[in-house]
Coordinates of C-alpha atoms and ligand atoms in Angstrom, one line a residue:
X1 CA 102.2 106.2 144.7
X2 CA 100.9 107.5 141.7
X3 CA 102.3 107.3 138.7
X4 CA 101.9 107.7 135.2
X5 CA 101.9 104.3 132.7
X6 CA 101.8 103.8 129.2
X7 CA 98.7 101.9 128.3
X8 CA 98.4 99.9 125.0
X9 CA 94.9 101.2 123.9
X10 CA 94.9 99.7 120.3
X11 CA 96.6 97.7 117.8
X12 CA 97.0 97.3 113.7
X13 CA 98.7 95.6 111.1
X14 CA 99.0 95.9 107.4
X15 CA 100.7 93.2 105.1
X16 CA 101.0 93.7 101.3
X17 CA 98.7 91.7 99.5
X18 CA 101.6 89.7 97.4
X19 CA 102.5 86.9 98.8
X20 CA 105.8 85.2 97.9
X21 CA 106.1 80.8 99.1
X22 CA 109.2 79.0 99.8
X23 CA 108.7 77.4 95.8
X24 CA 108.7 80.5 94.2
X25 CA 111.7 81.5 95.7
X26 CA 112.7 78.1 94.9
X27 CA 112.6 79.1 91.4
X28 CA 115.3 82.0 91.9
X29 CA 117.7 80.5 93.6
X30 CA 119.2 77.3 95.0
X31 CA 116.7 76.3 97.3
X32 CA 114.1 74.5 98.7
X33 CA 111.2 74.9 100.5
X34 CA 112.0 71.8 103.1
X35 CA 115.3 73.7 103.7
X36 CA 114.1 77.2 104.5
X37 CA 111.2 75.4 106.8
X38 CA 113.3 73.0 108.4
X39 CA 116.4 75.6 109.0
X40 CA 114.0 78.5 109.7
X41 CA 110.4 77.5 110.0
X42 CA 109.6 80.0 107.5
X43 CA 107.0 79.0 104.9
X44 CA 105.9 82.3 102.8
X45 CA 106.3 86.4 102.9
X46 CA 104.3 89.5 102.2
X47 CA 106.3 91.6 99.7
X48 CA 105.6 94.7 99.0
X49 CA 104.2 95.7 95.5
X50 CA 107.2 98.5 93.9
X51 CA 105.2 101.6 94.1
X52 CA 104.3 100.4 97.5
X53 CA 106.5 102.8 100.5
X54 CA 107.8 101.9 104.0
X55 CA 105.1 105.1 105.3
X56 CA 102.2 103.5 102.9
X57 CA 102.2 100.3 105.2
X58 CA 102.8 102.2 108.1
X59 CA 99.8 104.4 107.3
X60 CA 97.4 101.7 106.7
X61 CA 98.9 99.5 110.2
X62 CA 98.5 103.1 112.1
X63 CA 95.1 103.8 110.8
X64 CA 94.2 100.2 112.1
X65 CA 95.4 101.2 115.8
X66 CA 94.0 103.7 115.5
X67 CA 90.7 103.0 114.8
X68 CA 91.2 100.0 117.5
X69 CA 92.3 103.0 119.7
X70 CA 88.9 105.5 118.9
X71 CA 91.6 107.8 118.7
X72 CA 91.3 110.1 115.9
X73 CA 94.2 112.3 114.0
X74 CA 93.6 115.2 116.8
X75 CA 94.2 113.4 119.9
X76 CA 98.0 112.3 118.4
X77 CA 100.9 114.1 120.1
X78 CA 103.6 111.9 118.5
X79 CA 104.5 109.5 116.3
X80 CA 107.3 107.5 116.2
X81 CA 108.4 104.9 113.4
X82 CA 111.0 101.9 114.1
X83 CA 112.1 101.2 110.5
X84 CA 115.4 100.3 109.0
X85 CA 113.6 100.8 105.5
X86 CA 112.6 104.6 105.2
X87 CA 111.2 105.9 102.4
X88 CA 113.6 108.4 101.9
X89 CA 117.0 109.2 103.3
X90 CA 115.0 112.1 104.9
X91 CA 112.2 113.5 105.6
X92 CA 111.2 110.6 108.4
X93 CA 108.7 108.7 107.6
X94 CA 107.0 109.5 110.7
X95 CA 107.1 112.7 109.6
X96 CA 105.5 111.4 106.3
X97 CA 103.2 108.9 108.5
X98 CA 101.9 112.1 110.1
X99 CA 101.0 114.2 106.9
X100 CA 98.8 110.8 105.6
X101 CA 97.2 110.8 108.7
X102 CA 96.5 114.2 108.8
X103 CA 97.4 114.7 112.3
X104 CA 97.7 118.5 112.9
X105 CA 100.5 119.1 115.4
X106 CA 102.6 117.6 117.7
X107 CA 105.9 115.7 116.4
X108 CA 107.3 112.6 114.6
X109 CA 110.8 111.0 113.9
X110 CA 112.2 107.7 112.9
X111 CA 114.3 105.5 115.1
X112 CA 116.9 102.9 113.8
X113 CA 117.7 99.5 115.2
X114 CA 116.9 97.3 113.1
X115 CA 115.1 94.3 114.1
X116 CA 115.1 96.0 117.9
X117 CA 113.2 99.3 116.5
X118 CA 109.8 98.4 117.8
X119 CA 110.9 98.0 121.3
X120 CA 113.5 100.9 120.7
X121 CA 110.7 103.0 119.8
X122 CA 108.3 101.9 122.1
X123 CA 110.6 102.5 124.8
X124 CA 111.5 106.2 123.5
X125 CA 107.1 107.1 123.2
X126 CA 106.6 105.7 126.4
X127 CA 109.4 107.8 128.3
X128 CA 107.9 110.7 126.8
X129 CA 104.4 109.5 128.3
X130 CA 105.5 108.5 131.7
X131 CA 107.5 112.3 131.6
X132 CA 103.9 113.9 131.3
X133 CA 105.0 115.4 127.6
X134 CA 102.8 113.4 125.3
X135 CA 99.2 112.0 126.2
X136 CA 98.9 109.7 123.1
X137 CA 101.5 108.0 121.0
X138 CA 101.4 106.2 117.6
X139 CA 104.6 103.7 117.9
X140 CA 105.3 101.7 114.9
X141 CA 107.4 99.4 113.1
X142 CA 107.4 98.8 109.5
X143 CA 109.9 97.8 106.8
X144 CA 109.8 97.5 103.0
X145 CA 113.1 95.2 104.1
X146 CA 113.0 93.4 100.6
X147 CA 114.0 96.3 99.2
X148 CA 117.8 95.5 100.9
X149 CA 117.8 91.8 99.4
X150 CA 120.1 90.6 97.5
X151 CA 117.5 88.2 95.2
X152 CA 120.7 85.8 93.8
X153 CA 121.9 85.3 98.0
X154 CA 119.9 82.0 99.2
X155 CA 121.9 82.9 102.6
X156 CA 119.4 86.3 103.4
X157 CA 116.6 86.1 100.4
X158 CA 114.7 83.4 101.9
X159 CA 114.8 84.8 105.5
X160 CA 113.0 88.1 105.6
X161 CA 109.7 90.0 104.1
X162 CA 107.8 93.4 104.0
X163 CA 104.8 94.5 106.6
X164 CA 103.7 97.2 109.6
X165 CA 102.4 96.8 113.0
X166 CA 101.2 99.6 114.8
X167 CA 100.1 99.9 118.6
X168 CA 98.0 103.4 120.3
X169 CA 99.8 103.9 123.6
X170 CA 97.6 106.1 126.3
X171 CA 98.9 107.9 129.5
X172 CA 97.0 106.5 132.1
X173 CA 97.1 106.5 135.9
X174 CA 98.9 103.8 137.9
X175 CA 99.6 103.0 141.4
X176 CA 103.4 101.9 140.8
X177 CA 103.2 98.5 141.1
X178 CA 103.8 95.5 139.1
X179 CA 99.9 94.9 138.9
X180 CA 99.4 97.8 136.5
X181 CA 98.3 98.1 133.6
X182 CA 100.4 99.6 131.0
X183 CA 104.3 99.2 130.3
X184 CA 105.6 98.2 133.6
X185 CA 109.2 98.7 132.1
X186 CA 111.5 98.9 129.3
X187 CA 115.1 97.3 128.8
X188 CA 117.6 98.4 125.9
X189 CA 120.6 97.3 125.2
X190 CA 123.2 97.7 121.8
X191 CA 126.9 96.4 121.2
X192 CA 128.3 97.6 118.2
X193 CA 131.3 95.4 118.2
X194 CA 129.5 92.6 116.5
X195 CA 128.0 95.6 113.7
X196 CA 130.2 93.0 111.0
X197 CA 127.9 89.9 111.9
X198 CA 124.6 91.5 110.4
X199 CA 124.6 94.7 108.7
X200 CA 123.6 96.4 105.3
X201 CA 127.0 96.9 103.2
X202 CA 125.9 100.5 101.6
X203 CA 124.4 103.8 103.0
X204 CA 124.4 107.7 102.2
X205 CA 127.5 107.9 103.8
X206 CA 129.3 104.7 102.8
X207 CA 129.0 105.2 98.9
X208 CA 125.8 106.7 98.0
X209 CA 124.3 103.3 97.8
X210 CA 121.6 101.5 100.1
X211 CA 123.1 98.2 99.7
X212 CA 122.3 94.8 100.7
X213 CA 121.7 92.3 104.0
X214 CA 124.8 90.7 104.8
X215 CA 124.7 88.0 108.0
X216 CA 126.7 85.4 109.4
X217 CA 123.5 83.8 110.6
X218 CA 125.4 80.8 112.9
X219 CA 127.0 83.3 114.7
X220 CA 123.5 85.5 114.8
X221 CA 122.0 82.5 116.0
X222 CA 124.4 82.1 118.8
X223 CA 123.9 85.5 119.9
X224 CA 120.4 86.0 119.4
X225 CA 119.6 82.9 121.8
X226 CA 121.9 83.7 125.0
X227 CA 121.0 87.6 124.6
X228 CA 117.3 87.3 124.1
X229 CA 117.7 85.0 127.4
X230 CA 119.2 87.7 129.3
X231 CA 116.9 90.3 128.4
X232 CA 113.6 88.0 129.3
X233 CA 114.9 87.2 132.9
X234 CA 116.0 90.8 133.0
X235 CA 112.4 92.5 132.6
X236 CA 111.4 89.8 135.1
X237 CA 113.8 90.3 137.8
X238 CA 113.1 94.5 137.3
X239 CA 109.4 93.2 138.0
X240 CA 109.7 91.2 141.3
X241 CA 108.0 88.3 138.6
X242 CA 109.6 85.0 137.3
X243 CA 108.6 83.4 133.8
X244 CA 105.9 81.3 135.6
X245 CA 103.9 84.8 135.9
X246 CA 104.2 85.6 132.0
X247 CA 100.7 84.9 129.9
X248 CA 102.8 85.4 126.7
X249 CA 106.1 86.2 125.2
X250 CA 105.8 88.0 121.7
X251 CA 109.4 87.9 120.4
X252 CA 110.6 89.0 117.6
X253 CA 110.1 86.4 114.4
X254 CA 113.5 85.7 112.8
X255 CA 113.8 81.8 113.2
X256 CA 111.7 79.4 115.1
X257 CA 114.3 77.4 116.5
X258 CA 115.8 80.9 118.0
X259 CA 112.3 80.8 119.6
X260 CA 112.2 77.2 120.7
X261 CA 115.6 77.1 122.4
X262 CA 115.0 80.6 124.0
X263 CA 111.7 79.3 125.4
X264 CA 113.5 76.2 126.9
X265 CA 116.3 78.8 128.2
X266 CA 114.0 80.8 130.3
X267 CA 111.0 78.1 131.2
X268 CA 108.7 79.5 128.9
X269 CA 106.8 76.6 127.1
X270 CA 106.3 77.2 123.6
X271 CA 102.2 77.0 123.9
X272 CA 103.0 80.5 125.4
X273 CA 105.0 81.9 122.4
X274 CA 103.4 84.1 119.7
X275 CA 104.6 82.9 116.3
X276 CA 103.5 84.4 112.9
X277 CA 107.1 83.8 111.3
X278 CA 105.8 81.0 109.2
X279 CA 103.4 83.5 107.1
X280 CA 105.3 86.6 107.7
X281 CA 108.9 85.9 107.6
X282 CA 111.4 88.1 109.4
X283 CA 109.8 91.9 109.0
X284 CA 112.6 93.5 111.0
X285 CA 111.1 95.8 113.4
X286 CA 107.4 95.4 112.2
X287 CA 107.4 91.5 113.5
X288 CA 106.7 92.3 116.3
X289 CA 103.8 94.5 116.5
X290 CA 102.2 92.4 113.6
X291 CA 102.7 89.4 116.0
X292 CA 101.2 91.6 118.6
X293 CA 97.7 92.1 116.6
X294 CA 97.9 89.3 115.3
X295 CA 97.1 87.3 118.6
X296 CA 95.1 90.4 120.0
X297 CA 92.8 90.4 117.4
X298 CA 92.4 86.5 117.1
X299 CA 91.7 86.6 121.1
X300 CA 94.7 84.8 122.5
X301 CA 96.3 87.8 124.3
X302 CA 93.5 89.1 126.3
X303 CA 92.8 92.0 128.7
X304 CA 94.9 91.9 132.0
X305 CA 97.9 89.6 130.6
X306 CA 101.1 89.8 131.4
X307 CA 103.1 90.0 128.0
X308 CA 107.0 90.1 127.3
X309 CA 108.1 91.7 124.1
X310 CA 111.7 90.9 123.3
X311 CA 113.9 91.2 120.1
X312 CA 117.9 91.5 119.0
X313 CA 118.9 92.6 115.6
X314 CA 121.6 94.4 113.7
X315 CA 123.9 96.4 116.1
X316 CA 124.2 94.4 117.6
X317 CA 120.8 96.0 119.1
X318 CA 118.2 93.9 122.3
X319 CA 115.9 94.5 124.5
X320 CA 112.1 93.7 125.8
X321 CA 109.4 95.3 127.1
X322 CA 107.0 94.0 130.0
X323 CA 104.0 95.2 129.6
X324 CA 99.9 94.4 131.2
X325 CA 97.1 94.7 128.7
Ligands
UT7_401 O1 116.6 89.1 112.7 C1 117.4 89.5 112.8 C2 118.4 88.1 113.6 N1 118.7 87.3 112.4 C3 118.6 86.2 113.1 O2 118.6 85.7 113.8 C4 119.4 84.7 111.6 C5 120.2 84.1 112.8 N2 120.5 82.7 111.9 C6 119.7 81.7 111.4 O3 118.4 82.4 111.2 C7 120.2 80.9 110.7 O4 121.8 80.7 111.0 C8 119.8 80.5 109.4 C9 118.8 80.0 109.0 C10 120.2 81.8 108.7 C11 120.9 79.7 108.6 O5 120.3 78.2 109.0 P1 121.7 77.8 109.5 O6 121.4 75.9 110.1 O7 123.1 78.6 110.7 O8 122.5 77.2 108.2 P2 124.0 77.7 107.7 O9 124.1 78.6 107.7 O10 124.9 76.8 108.8 O11 124.2 76.5 106.3 C12 123.8 75.5 106.4 C13 124.3 74.8 104.7 C14 125.1 75.6 104.0 O12 125.8 74.7 103.1 P3 127.1 73.8 103.7 O13 128.4 74.9 103.7 O14 126.5 73.1 105.3 O15 127.1 72.8 102.3 C15 124.9 76.9 103.3 O16 125.3 76.8 102.1 O17 122.9 74.9 104.1 C16 123.2 76.2 103.1 N3 122.1 77.3 102.6 C17 121.1 77.3 102.1 N4 120.7 75.9 101.5 C18 119.2 75.8 100.8 C19 122.2 78.2 103.3 N5 121.0 79.0 102.9 C20 120.3 77.9 102.4 C21 119.2 78.4 101.3 N6 118.8 76.7 100.9 N7 118.7 79.2 101.7

């Protein structure tokens, strides 16, 4: 049976120039390189310049992905940006990116699912493509997460960074089999009862302030391992695969120990997990497309391979996407 699939036609990324090391942070809060590396695996993060906005990062990543895919602004029908740190409360960052890129038509909007934001954006774009409404979509995860950090709170400020990653999706014909090229399935979840474990204590409706990130790290960690292992198994089962069939997992990059525990739970060796958090830290919605772009660009991820993206974040939200490149 002939079906429409969303094929991954190009990837792109952008990281702000300024690098902040763990030793740099040890000068402003009571922490150490040793603690941060041991507890999280993070060694450094990129932080946006004062005049650099989420839309600037997103635009640069999008341009790189468009060039990689060989598409022009005229080809883009849809732009979805996953972000928790929009430039402004409105208009959507996606609309600003549309203008920056000179995309003459189509539609553009943001989705907000924190660290799962890229997966929510990807799943949304995939649905529009599969429905036949869109031929070419730009899906971006972009954050200036540093703007939500309390730089006196060592529990949170050492964990995050800024960046953007993007993919171009194009409609392509498939046979409806698990051997097709493109997105095979996406699986999204949310459970708002866990709101208080990871949140920002501000917002337009709550006191007109942006607020700071608050997190019960240990509890989030515990939920992350269980929920991520569950969603990996869900995606594999839905497509008739087992973990042995996976070439790569490209996870959300929150904590090296979460990646190790999840990989053990699902039976995928750590040599098949893409890790960039040592250099990027947790860039929320940007972390998966940044890691994906890194591993495609350095030749680890190759055409024809089966890759699984997975993430979990505030909300809680969590999800996965199984893709054959
Ligand atoms: O992207 C969204 C999802 N987010 C996550 O998945 C994050 C999940 N959680 C984590 O990554 C980990 O829980 C953390 C890295 C945040 C913390 O690691 P932990 O092993 O759970 O440490 P902890 O919170 O239990 O803290 C252990 C100790 C505490 O001291 P006491 O109470 O034992 O004396 C903290 O006060 O480490 C202390 N601590 C620090 N010490 C030095 C907390 N932050 C720091 C720090 N530097 N930056």
